Coordinates of C-alpha atoms in Angstrom, one line a residue:
M1 CA -9.4 -10.8 -46.7
F2 CA -11.2 -8.7 -44.2
R3 CA -8.9 -6.0 -44.9
T4 CA -6.0 -4.7 -46.9
H5 CA -5.4 -1.6 -44.6
N6 CA -6.1 -0.4 -40.9
N7 CA -8.2 2.8 -40.5
G8 CA -5.2 5.0 -39.6
Q9 CA -2.7 3.9 -42.5
L10 CA -3.9 5.5 -45.5
R11 CA -2.3 8.8 -46.5
L12 CA -2.8 11.0 -49.7
A13 CA 0.1 9.0 -51.2
D14 CA -2.2 6.1 -51.5
A15 CA -4.8 8.1 -53.8
G16 CA -6.1 5.8 -56.7
K17 CA -5.5 2.6 -54.7
S18 CA -8.4 0.0 -54.5
V19 CA -8.6 -0.8 -50.9
T20 CA -10.5 -2.9 -48.2
L21 CA -11.3 -1.7 -44.6
S22 CA -12.9 -3.2 -41.9
G23 CA -14.2 -1.6 -38.4
W24 CA -16.6 -0.2 -36.2
V25 CA -19.3 2.6 -37.4
Q26 CA -18.6 5.6 -35.3
I27 CA -21.0 8.0 -36.7
G28 CA -23.0 8.4 -40.2
R29 CA -23.9 11.7 -41.8
D30 CA -26.8 11.7 -44.4
F31 CA -26.6 15.0 -46.9
G32 CA -29.1 13.6 -49.1
G33 CA -27.0 12.5 -52.3
L34 CA -23.9 11.7 -50.2
T35 CA -23.7 9.5 -47.1
F36 CA -20.5 9.8 -45.1
V37 CA -19.6 7.1 -42.7
D38 CA -16.7 7.5 -40.2
L39 CA -15.0 3.8 -39.7
R40 CA -13.4 3.0 -36.8
D41 CA -10.6 0.6 -35.4
R42 CA -7.9 0.7 -32.9
Y43 CA -5.8 2.4 -35.5
G44 CA -7.7 5.3 -36.3
I45 CA -10.8 6.5 -38.3
T46 CA -11.3 6.7 -41.8
Q47 CA -14.1 8.8 -43.7
I48 CA -16.0 6.5 -46.0
V49 CA -18.3 7.9 -48.7
F50 CA -21.5 6.5 -50.5
D51 CA -22.5 8.5 -53.2
Q52 CA -26.0 8.1 -54.4
D53 CA -25.4 8.7 -58.0
D54 CA -23.0 5.9 -58.1
N55 CA -24.6 3.2 -56.5
A56 CA -28.3 4.0 -55.0
E57 CA -28.8 0.8 -53.4
L58 CA -25.5 0.9 -51.6
A59 CA -26.0 4.4 -50.5
D60 CA -29.8 3.5 -48.8
R61 CA -27.9 0.6 -47.1
A62 CA -25.2 2.9 -45.4
R63 CA -28.0 5.3 -44.5
K64 CA -29.3 2.6 -42.3
L65 CA -26.0 1.7 -40.4
G66 CA -26.3 2.3 -36.9
R67 CA -23.4 3.3 -34.6
E68 CA -21.0 0.3 -33.8
F69 CA -22.1 -1.7 -36.6
V70 CA -18.9 -4.1 -37.9
I71 CA -18.9 -3.5 -41.6
Q72 CA -16.4 -4.3 -44.3
V73 CA -16.0 -1.6 -47.1
K74 CA -14.1 -2.0 -50.6
G75 CA -13.5 1.2 -52.4
I76 CA -11.1 3.6 -54.0
V77 CA -9.0 6.2 -52.1
R78 CA -9.3 9.8 -53.4
E79 CA -8.1 13.1 -51.7
R80 CA -10.5 15.1 -49.5
T81 CA -11.8 18.5 -50.8
N82 CA -12.8 19.4 -47.2
K83 CA -9.7 18.0 -45.3
N84 CA -9.5 17.3 -41.5
P85 CA -6.4 18.3 -40.1
N86 CA -6.9 16.8 -36.7
R87 CA -7.2 13.2 -38.0
A88 CA -3.8 11.5 -39.1
T89 CA -6.1 10.3 -42.2
G90 CA -7.7 13.5 -42.8
N91 CA -6.6 14.3 -46.3
I92 CA -8.3 11.3 -47.8
E93 CA -11.5 9.4 -48.0
I94 CA -12.8 6.3 -49.5
I95 CA -15.4 6.2 -52.3
A96 CA -17.3 2.8 -51.4
S97 CA -18.1 0.4 -54.0
E98 CA -19.1 -2.4 -51.9
M99 CA -20.0 -3.0 -48.2
T100 CA -21.0 -5.8 -46.1
I101 CA -22.8 -5.8 -42.7
L102 CA -20.3 -8.3 -40.7
N103 CA -22.4 -7.8 -37.5
K104 CA -25.0 -5.4 -36.3
A105 CA -25.1 -3.7 -33.1
K106 CA -27.4 -2.7 -30.5
T107 CA -27.3 1.2 -29.5
P108 CA -24.6 1.5 -26.8
P109 CA -25.6 2.8 -23.4
F110 CA -23.3 5.7 -23.8
T111 CA -21.1 7.4 -26.4
I112 CA -18.3 5.9 -27.8
E113 CA -16.2 8.9 -27.9
D114 CA -13.2 10.4 -26.4
D115 CA -15.5 12.4 -23.8
T116 CA -18.0 10.1 -23.3
D117 CA -21.6 10.6 -21.5
G118 CA -21.2 7.4 -19.4
G119 CA -20.6 7.4 -15.8
D120 CA -18.1 5.4 -13.8
E121 CA -20.4 2.5 -12.9
L122 CA -22.0 2.0 -16.5
R123 CA -18.4 2.1 -18.2
M124 CA -17.4 -0.5 -15.9
Q125 CA -20.4 -2.5 -16.6
Y126 CA -19.9 -2.3 -20.2
R127 CA -16.1 -2.1 -19.9
Y128 CA -15.5 -3.9 -23.5
L129 CA -17.4 -0.8 -25.0
D130 CA -15.6 1.4 -22.9
L131 CA -12.2 -0.1 -24.0
R132 CA -13.2 0.8 -27.7
R133 CA -12.9 4.6 -26.6
R134 CA -9.6 6.2 -28.0
P135 CA -8.0 7.4 -24.4
L136 CA -8.4 3.8 -23.1
Q137 CA -7.0 2.3 -26.1
D138 CA -4.2 4.7 -25.9
N139 CA -3.5 4.0 -22.1
I140 CA -3.7 0.0 -22.5
I141 CA -1.5 0.4 -25.6
F142 CA 1.2 2.7 -23.6
R143 CA 1.1 -0.3 -20.7
S144 CA 1.7 -2.8 -23.5
K145 CA 4.6 -1.0 -24.9
L146 CA 6.0 0.2 -21.6
A147 CA 6.4 -3.6 -20.5
L148 CA 8.0 -4.6 -23.7
A149 CA 10.3 -1.6 -22.7
V150 CA 11.0 -2.8 -19.3
R151 CA 11.7 -6.5 -20.7
A152 CA 14.2 -5.4 -23.3
Y153 CA 16.1 -3.1 -21.0
L154 CA 16.3 -5.7 -18.3
G155 CA 16.9 -8.4 -20.6
R156 CA 20.0 -6.5 -21.9
K157 CA 21.3 -6.3 -18.2
D158 CA 21.2 -9.9 -17.8
F159 CA 18.4 -10.5 -15.9
V160 CA 16.5 -13.6 -16.1
E161 CA 12.7 -13.8 -16.0
V162 CA 11.4 -16.2 -13.7
E163 CA 7.6 -17.1 -13.0
T164 CA 6.8 -17.7 -9.4
P165 CA 3.9 -19.6 -8.0
F166 CA 0.5 -17.9 -7.5
L167 CA -0.8 -20.4 -5.1
I168 CA 1.6 -20.5 -1.8
K169 CA 1.4 -20.1 1.8
S170 CA -0.4 -17.4 3.9
T171 CA 1.6 -15.3 6.2
P172 CA 0.5 -12.8 9.1
E173 CA 2.5 -9.9 8.2
G174 CA 1.3 -7.4 5.7
A175 CA -2.1 -6.8 4.3
R176 CA -4.7 -9.4 4.4
D177 CA -4.3 -12.4 2.2
F178 CA -7.0 -13.7 -0.5
V179 CA -7.1 -17.4 0.4
V180 CA -7.9 -20.4 -2.0
P181 CA -9.4 -23.6 -0.4
S182 CA -7.9 -26.9 -1.2
R183 CA -9.9 -29.8 -2.3
L184 CA -7.2 -32.2 -2.0
N185 CA -6.0 -31.2 1.3
E186 CA -9.2 -31.0 3.3
G187 CA -9.4 -27.7 5.5
Q188 CA -6.2 -26.2 4.2
F189 CA -5.6 -23.2 2.5
Y190 CA -3.1 -21.8 -0.1
A191 CA -2.9 -17.9 -0.3
L192 CA -2.7 -15.6 -3.2
P193 CA 0.9 -13.6 -3.4
Q194 CA 1.0 -10.0 -1.9
S195 CA 4.4 -10.4 -3.6
P196 CA 6.9 -13.0 -4.7
Q197 CA 9.4 -11.8 -2.1
T198 CA 10.7 -15.0 -0.4
F199 CA 10.7 -17.0 -3.9
K200 CA 13.1 -14.2 -5.2
Q201 CA 15.2 -14.3 -2.4
L202 CA 15.1 -18.2 -2.8
L203 CA 16.3 -17.7 -6.6
M204 CA 19.1 -15.6 -5.1
V205 CA 20.2 -18.6 -3.0
A206 CA 19.8 -20.6 -6.1
G207 CA 22.2 -18.7 -8.2
Y208 CA 20.0 -16.8 -10.4
D209 CA 21.9 -13.3 -9.2
R210 CA 19.5 -11.2 -11.5
Y211 CA 15.8 -11.9 -11.4
F212 CA 13.1 -9.9 -12.6
Q213 CA 9.2 -10.7 -13.0
I214 CA 6.2 -8.7 -14.5
V215 CA 4.1 -10.4 -11.9
K216 CA 0.1 -10.0 -10.6
C217 CA 0.3 -9.6 -6.9
F218 CA -3.2 -9.7 -4.7
R219 CA -4.0 -7.7 -1.6
D220 CA -7.2 -8.0 0.4
E221 CA -7.5 -4.3 1.4
D222 CA -9.5 -1.0 0.9
L223 CA -9.7 0.3 -2.0
R224 CA -8.6 3.8 -3.3
A225 CA -7.5 5.5 -6.7
D226 CA -4.1 4.1 -7.0
R227 CA -5.0 0.2 -5.3
Q228 CA -6.6 -2.3 -6.7
P229 CA -7.1 -5.9 -5.0
E230 CA -5.1 -7.3 -8.0
F231 CA -2.3 -5.4 -9.3
T232 CA 1.3 -5.6 -11.4
Q233 CA 4.6 -5.2 -10.2
I234 CA 7.9 -5.0 -11.9
D235 CA 9.6 -7.5 -9.3
C236 CA 13.3 -7.4 -9.1
E237 CA 16.1 -8.8 -7.2
M238 CA 19.9 -8.7 -7.5
A239 CA 23.0 -10.7 -5.7
F240 CA 26.3 -9.7 -4.5
V241 CA 25.1 -6.1 -4.6
E242 CA 24.7 -3.2 -2.0
Q243 CA 22.0 -0.5 -1.9
E244 CA 24.2 1.8 -4.6
D245 CA 23.8 -1.0 -6.8
V246 CA 20.1 -1.4 -7.0
L247 CA 19.5 2.5 -7.0
N248 CA 21.7 2.9 -9.9
T249 CA 20.3 0.1 -11.9
F250 CA 17.0 0.9 -11.5
E251 CA 17.2 4.7 -11.9
G252 CA 18.7 3.6 -15.1
L253 CA 15.7 1.6 -15.7
T254 CA 13.5 4.7 -15.0
R255 CA 15.4 7.1 -17.1
H256 CA 15.3 4.5 -20.0
L257 CA 11.5 4.1 -19.8
F258 CA 10.5 8.1 -19.6
L259 CA 13.2 8.7 -22.5
E260 CA 11.7 5.4 -24.7
M261 CA 8.1 6.2 -24.1
K262 CA 7.9 10.2 -23.4
G263 CA 11.1 11.4 -25.1
I264 CA 11.8 13.1 -21.5
N265 CA 15.4 12.8 -20.8
L266 CA 15.4 12.7 -16.8
P267 CA 18.3 14.2 -14.5
D268 CA 20.2 12.2 -12.1
F269 CA 17.9 11.5 -8.9
P270 CA 18.6 13.1 -5.9
R271 CA 18.5 11.2 -2.4
M272 CA 16.6 12.7 0.6
Q273 CA 16.7 10.8 3.9
Y274 CA 13.4 9.6 5.3
D275 CA 13.8 12.0 8.4
D276 CA 14.4 14.9 6.1
A277 CA 11.5 14.1 4.0
I278 CA 8.9 13.6 6.9
R279 CA 10.6 17.0 8.8
L280 CA 10.7 19.3 5.3
Y281 CA 7.5 17.7 3.6
G282 CA 5.2 15.5 6.2
S283 CA 5.4 12.5 3.8
D284 CA 7.6 9.9 2.9
K285 CA 6.7 10.1 -0.6
P286 CA 7.3 14.1 -0.9
D287 CA 6.3 15.9 -4.2
L288 CA 8.9 18.2 -5.5
R289 CA 7.2 19.6 -8.4
F290 CA 6.6 22.9 -6.3
G291 CA 8.0 24.6 -3.0
M292 CA 6.1 25.1 0.2
E293 CA 8.4 23.0 2.3
L294 CA 7.2 22.7 5.9
V295 CA 9.1 25.3 8.3
E296 CA 9.4 25.0 12.4
L297 CA 7.9 28.0 13.9
N298 CA 8.4 27.2 17.6
D299 CA 11.2 29.6 18.5
V300 CA 8.8 32.7 17.0
A301 CA 5.5 31.5 17.9
Q302 CA 5.6 29.9 21.2
N303 CA 5.6 31.8 24.4
Q304 CA 3.7 34.6 23.2
G305 CA 0.6 34.1 25.2
F306 CA -1.4 31.9 22.7
K307 CA -2.1 28.7 24.8
V308 CA -2.8 26.8 21.6
F309 CA 0.6 27.4 20.3
D310 CA 2.5 27.2 23.8
A311 CA 0.9 23.9 24.7
A312 CA 2.0 22.5 21.5
E313 CA 4.7 20.1 20.9
L314 CA 5.4 21.7 16.9
V315 CA 3.9 24.8 15.4
V316 CA 4.6 24.3 11.8
G317 CA 4.0 26.3 8.8
I318 CA 4.1 27.1 4.9
R319 CA 4.6 29.4 2.8
V320 CA 1.9 29.8 0.1
P321 CA 3.5 32.0 -2.7
G322 CA 1.2 34.9 -4.1
K323 CA -1.9 33.8 -2.2
A324 CA -2.4 36.5 0.0
G325 CA -5.5 37.5 -2.0
L326 CA -7.7 34.4 -1.0
T327 CA -11.0 35.6 0.4
R328 CA -12.2 34.6 4.3
K329 CA -14.6 32.1 2.2
Q330 CA -11.5 30.4 0.7
L331 CA -9.5 30.4 4.0
D332 CA -12.5 28.9 5.9
K333 CA -13.0 26.3 3.4
L334 CA -9.0 25.1 4.0
T335 CA -9.8 25.5 7.7
D336 CA -13.1 22.9 7.3
W337 CA -10.6 20.9 5.2
V338 CA -7.7 20.4 7.7
K339 CA -10.4 19.5 10.4
R340 CA -12.0 16.5 8.4
P341 CA -11.6 13.4 10.2
Q342 CA -9.2 12.0 7.4
I343 CA -6.6 15.0 8.4
G344 CA -7.3 15.5 12.1
A345 CA -6.2 18.8 13.0
K346 CA -8.1 21.2 15.6
G347 CA -7.5 24.3 13.3
L348 CA -5.7 26.5 10.9
V349 CA -3.8 29.8 11.5
Y350 CA -3.5 31.9 8.5
V351 CA -1.3 34.9 8.3
K352 CA -1.8 37.5 5.1
C353 CA 1.5 39.4 3.9
N354 CA -0.1 42.5 2.5
E355 CA 1.5 44.5 -0.3
D356 CA 2.0 47.3 1.8
G357 CA 4.2 45.1 4.1
T358 CA 1.7 44.8 7.0
Y359 CA 0.3 41.3 8.1
K360 CA -3.4 40.3 8.7
S361 CA -3.9 37.2 10.2
S362 CA -6.5 35.0 12.2
V363 CA -4.4 35.5 15.6
D364 CA -3.8 39.3 15.5
K365 CA -5.2 39.3 19.2
F366 CA -2.0 37.6 20.2
F367 CA 0.6 38.6 17.9
D368 CA 1.7 42.1 16.6
Q369 CA 3.3 43.1 13.6
E370 CA 6.7 42.5 14.8
K371 CA 6.2 39.1 15.7
L372 CA 4.4 38.2 12.4
A373 CA 7.3 39.5 10.8
A374 CA 9.3 37.1 12.6
W375 CA 7.1 34.3 11.2
A376 CA 7.4 35.8 7.8
A377 CA 11.4 35.9 7.9
A378 CA 11.0 32.3 9.4
T379 CA 9.3 31.2 6.2
G380 CA 10.7 33.3 3.7
A381 CA 7.1 34.9 2.9
Q382 CA 7.3 38.0 1.0
S383 CA 4.6 40.6 0.1
G384 CA 1.7 39.0 -1.5
D385 CA 2.2 35.5 0.3
L386 CA 0.1 33.8 2.3
M387 CA 1.2 31.7 5.6
L388 CA -0.5 28.7 6.8
V389 CA 0.1 27.4 10.3
I390 CA -0.9 24.1 12.3
S391 CA 0.1 22.9 16.0
G392 CA -0.2 19.8 17.7
E393 CA 1.9 16.7 18.3
D394 CA 5.4 16.8 16.3
E395 CA 4.8 13.7 13.9
K396 CA 0.8 14.4 13.3
S397 CA 1.0 18.2 12.6
R398 CA 3.7 17.2 10.1
I399 CA 1.6 14.7 8.6
Q400 CA -1.3 17.2 8.5
M401 CA 0.4 20.2 7.0
G402 CA 2.0 17.6 4.6
N403 CA -1.4 16.8 3.5
L404 CA -2.4 20.5 3.5
R405 CA 0.8 21.3 1.2
L406 CA -0.6 19.1 -1.6
H407 CA -4.1 20.1 -1.1
V408 CA -3.4 23.7 -1.6
A409 CA -1.2 23.3 -4.5
G410 CA -3.5 21.1 -6.4
E411 CA -6.6 23.3 -5.4
F412 CA -5.1 26.4 -6.6
D413 CA -3.2 24.9 -9.6
M414 CA 0.4 25.5 -8.3
I415 CA 1.6 22.0 -9.6
P416 CA 3.5 22.6 -13.0
A417 CA 2.2 20.6 -16.0
D418 CA 4.1 17.8 -17.7
T419 CA 6.9 18.2 -14.9
F420 CA 8.6 15.0 -13.5
K421 CA 10.4 15.1 -10.1
P422 CA 11.9 11.8 -9.3
L423 CA 14.0 11.0 -6.1
W424 CA 15.3 8.4 -3.8
V425 CA 13.9 8.0 -0.3
V426 CA 16.6 6.3 1.9
D427 CA 17.3 5.4 5.2
F428 CA 14.1 4.3 6.7
P429 CA 13.2 3.0 10.1
L430 CA 13.7 -0.7 10.2
L431 CA 10.9 -1.5 13.1
E432 CA 7.7 0.7 14.0
W433 CA 6.2 0.4 17.5
D434 CA 2.6 0.1 17.9
E435 CA 1.4 1.3 21.3
D436 CA -2.0 -0.7 21.1
S437 CA -0.7 -3.9 20.1
E438 CA 2.5 -3.3 22.4
R439 CA 5.0 -4.8 19.5
F440 CA 7.2 -3.9 16.7
H441 CA 6.2 -4.0 13.0
A442 CA 8.1 -3.9 9.9
M443 CA 8.3 -0.8 8.5
H444 CA 9.2 -2.7 5.0
H445 CA 8.9 -6.1 5.6
P446 CA 10.5 -8.8 7.9
F447 CA 13.3 -9.5 5.3
T448 CA 15.0 -6.2 5.2
S449 CA 18.2 -5.8 6.9
P450 CA 19.4 -3.1 8.9
K451 CA 22.0 -1.0 7.8
K452 CA 25.5 -2.4 8.4
E453 CA 26.5 -0.3 11.0
E454 CA 23.3 -1.3 13.0
V455 CA 23.5 -5.0 13.1
E456 CA 25.3 -5.2 16.2
R457 CA 22.8 -3.1 17.8
M458 CA 20.2 -5.0 16.5
L459 CA 21.4 -8.3 17.8
N460 CA 22.3 -6.9 21.4
G461 CA 20.7 -4.0 22.1
D462 CA 17.8 -2.8 24.3
H463 CA 14.2 -1.8 23.6
E464 CA 14.7 1.8 22.8
T465 CA 17.8 1.1 20.4
M466 CA 15.4 -1.0 18.5
K467 CA 13.1 2.0 18.1
A468 CA 15.9 3.9 16.4
L469 CA 17.1 1.3 14.2
K470 CA 17.8 2.4 10.6
A471 CA 16.9 0.0 7.4
D472 CA 18.7 -0.5 4.2
A473 CA 15.6 0.4 2.6
Y474 CA 14.6 2.6 -0.2
D475 CA 11.5 3.8 -2.0
L476 CA 11.4 5.8 -5.5
V477 CA 9.1 8.4 -5.6
I478 CA 7.8 10.5 -8.7
N479 CA 5.6 13.5 -8.3
G480 CA 4.5 12.5 -5.1
A481 CA 4.0 8.7 -6.0
E482 CA 5.6 5.8 -4.5
I483 CA 6.7 4.0 -7.9
G484 CA 9.0 1.3 -6.2
G485 CA 9.8 0.3 -2.8
G486 CA 13.0 -2.2 -2.1
S487 CA 15.5 -2.9 0.6
V488 CA 18.8 -4.9 1.0
R489 CA 17.6 -8.3 2.5
I490 CA 18.8 -10.3 5.5
Y491 CA 20.6 -13.4 4.4
D492 CA 22.0 -14.8 7.7
R493 CA 19.6 -16.8 9.6
A494 CA 20.7 -15.6 13.4
L495 CA 19.6 -11.9 12.2
Q496 CA 16.4 -13.2 10.3
E497 CA 15.4 -14.9 13.8
K498 CA 16.1 -11.9 15.6
N499 CA 14.1 -10.0 13.5
F500 CA 11.2 -12.4 13.9
Q501 CA 11.7 -12.3 17.6
L502 CA 11.4 -8.5 17.6
L503 CA 8.2 -8.7 15.4
G504 CA 6.8 -10.9 18.0
F505 CA 7.0 -14.4 16.5
T506 CA 7.9 -17.3 18.8
P507 CA 10.7 -19.6 17.2
E508 CA 7.9 -22.1 16.7
E509 CA 5.9 -19.8 14.5
A510 CA 8.9 -18.3 13.0
E511 CA 9.9 -21.8 12.0
E512 CA 6.3 -22.6 10.8
Q513 CA 5.9 -20.0 8.6
F514 CA 9.4 -19.1 7.2
G515 CA 11.4 -22.1 8.1
F516 CA 12.2 -23.0 4.4
L517 CA 13.9 -19.8 3.8
M518 CA 15.8 -19.8 7.1
G519 CA 17.0 -23.4 6.4
A520 CA 18.1 -22.0 2.9
F521 CA 20.2 -19.2 4.4
E522 CA 22.4 -22.4 5.8
Y523 CA 23.2 -23.4 2.3
G524 CA 25.3 -20.6 1.0
A525 CA 23.1 -17.5 0.7
P526 CA 24.5 -14.4 -1.0
P527 CA 24.2 -10.7 -0.2
H528 CA 21.3 -9.8 -2.3
A529 CA 18.6 -6.9 -2.6
G530 CA 16.0 -5.9 -4.5
I531 CA 12.9 -3.8 -5.5
A532 CA 9.4 -3.9 -6.8
F533 CA 8.0 -1.1 -9.2
G534 CA 4.0 -0.8 -9.2
F535 CA 3.5 -1.4 -12.7
D536 CA -0.1 0.2 -12.7
R537 CA 0.9 3.4 -11.0
L538 CA 4.1 3.6 -13.2
C539 CA 1.9 4.0 -16.1
A540 CA -0.6 6.5 -14.4
V541 CA 2.2 8.8 -13.2
M542 CA 4.0 8.7 -16.7
N543 CA 0.8 9.8 -18.4
G544 CA -0.2 12.6 -15.4
Q545 CA -3.2 10.6 -14.3
A546 CA -4.1 9.7 -10.6
S547 CA -6.0 6.7 -11.0
I548 CA -4.6 3.3 -12.1
R549 CA -8.1 2.0 -13.1
D550 CA -7.7 3.2 -16.7
F551 CA -4.7 1.3 -17.5
I552 CA -5.9 -2.0 -16.2
A553 CA -8.4 -3.6 -18.8
F554 CA -10.8 -5.0 -16.5
P555 CA -10.3 -3.5 -13.0
K556 CA -12.6 -3.6 -10.1
N557 CA -14.8 -0.9 -8.6
N558 CA -14.3 0.8 -5.6
Q559 CA -16.1 -2.1 -3.5
G560 CA -13.9 -4.5 -5.2
R561 CA -16.4 -6.0 -7.7
D562 CA -16.1 -6.5 -11.1
V563 CA -19.5 -5.3 -12.3
M564 CA -19.0 -6.4 -15.7
I565 CA -19.1 -10.2 -14.9
D566 CA -20.8 -9.9 -11.3
A567 CA -17.9 -11.0 -9.4
P568 CA -17.3 -12.3 -6.5
A569 CA -20.4 -14.5 -6.8
R570 CA -22.1 -17.2 -4.8
V571 CA -20.9 -20.9 -5.9
D572 CA -22.7 -24.2 -6.1
E573 CA -23.4 -25.9 -3.1
E574 CA -21.5 -29.0 -4.4
Q575 CA -18.5 -26.9 -5.0
L576 CA -18.6 -26.0 -1.4
K577 CA -19.0 -30.0 0.0
E578 CA -15.7 -30.5 -2.3
L579 CA -14.1 -27.9 -0.6
S580 CA -15.3 -29.2 2.7
L581 CA -16.5 -25.6 3.5
A582 CA -19.6 -24.8 5.7
L583 CA -22.6 -24.4 3.6
N584 CA -24.2 -21.6 5.5
L585 CA -21.4 -19.5 4.6
Q586 CA -23.2 -18.2 1.7
E587 CA -26.6 -17.4 3.6
K588 CA -25.2 -14.1 4.7

């Protein structure tokens, strides 16, 4: 038996017991007559004492232990004289009588501590060591428990977990696919699924009216903090339901998970239309933890001789409470920030609401105190507040101001900690018109249904009508992060064919790509709808973290590489021959 207890288990009530512990050496401390070793496993740390007077040979061996040695210790539990209140086992220690070195260890390239000295790339290279650190262990264990809580809740709601294929057919819509060559079918390729979308719809046709799956998905796209080339979804579909049924079911799931995992009782989730989210927050995933809603200033800022505003489609501002004291250097820094290519604003106007009731702005030459007071009235700004204003094209300016709103709140610590503000964003546009390609793109995906009252317009309307179509689509947003997205699905072949036509598919292309789904619709497809939660992102948001990477055991880096196993990598030429791929593909 390697251990009778784990290293987070023993308490004062266990004093006097003979125990066996195993784990990794966290640190050793030599005080001459006494040597102390902190022994660690994923459950915690226990202090081991080696007494020179009791066993000189054993104490001498203990002094030679290195960090991360794997050892087994036998001894007696006793009460500590110098207790450690910051450790669950801090009231006890083990007086060692035997020790076995199970495996020696090289000195790690970084410290295995909560706050390590290792950089990101180094820790990614030695991920198996990084995963020994308590913060990452907590994250991975949280993820495991969250998955169990999801399964338990959906199981009680009569959902059936069904696995769908990983080797599927590549489709032209959405992000780029990862493709897999087929050895048995020369010159042909599978794709790894970006989502089990069509399969879960087929399961509804097959009569499994409540499906879910915690499933890996794959997208070959540029990476950032909340994206990985392979990620996990809580994927769900329901038959004989409308939008409200889905929202109520998965609002219930979300509230259950927060209560079960965090002890937080979330209130009912508000609903916000997509158009209102863009108008008020410049984003389809608004962060409601703080105010600073966008305010249109055209009526009070235009036709005053300031050409920049007069020529703009929109003048939009925000009130930043309590920040009139920002320095010129800080304001210039904000101006530079919005001018970055990633944001694209041409400039930034500021107005300080002074404590004496006067105003100081970067456009004093064009706007007197009375006119600036009208801005303050429009935004609700009070003494001590700051107004920030951007102008330009309507949609672009709202998005720019929405980004500035988030940046300012983060930069000046205006976002309350340990606060969760969920909401449903609903009534998305069905289609997006792309001027470059001169075609529509699906705002959600090609299987999303228009709202019931718009079906006739979709089937018979003109081009401009199509731009205004609203979808039966919805997103779950928490703290400015899109946690889940879904829609009511098309289940009628004629309507699905019309949608493919609007998206630029010829009838032949639609049949080749999705004939299996449209064919299934002819055999009694029920009304159905679904949603998919980003599982990695949900883990991160519930723990107040921006990056999903630390909730994935073995993630990729920002270039999509696994630096631990050095993948992707070249393959043997014989493999390429078997797959009928040109050998010169690897020469680049």
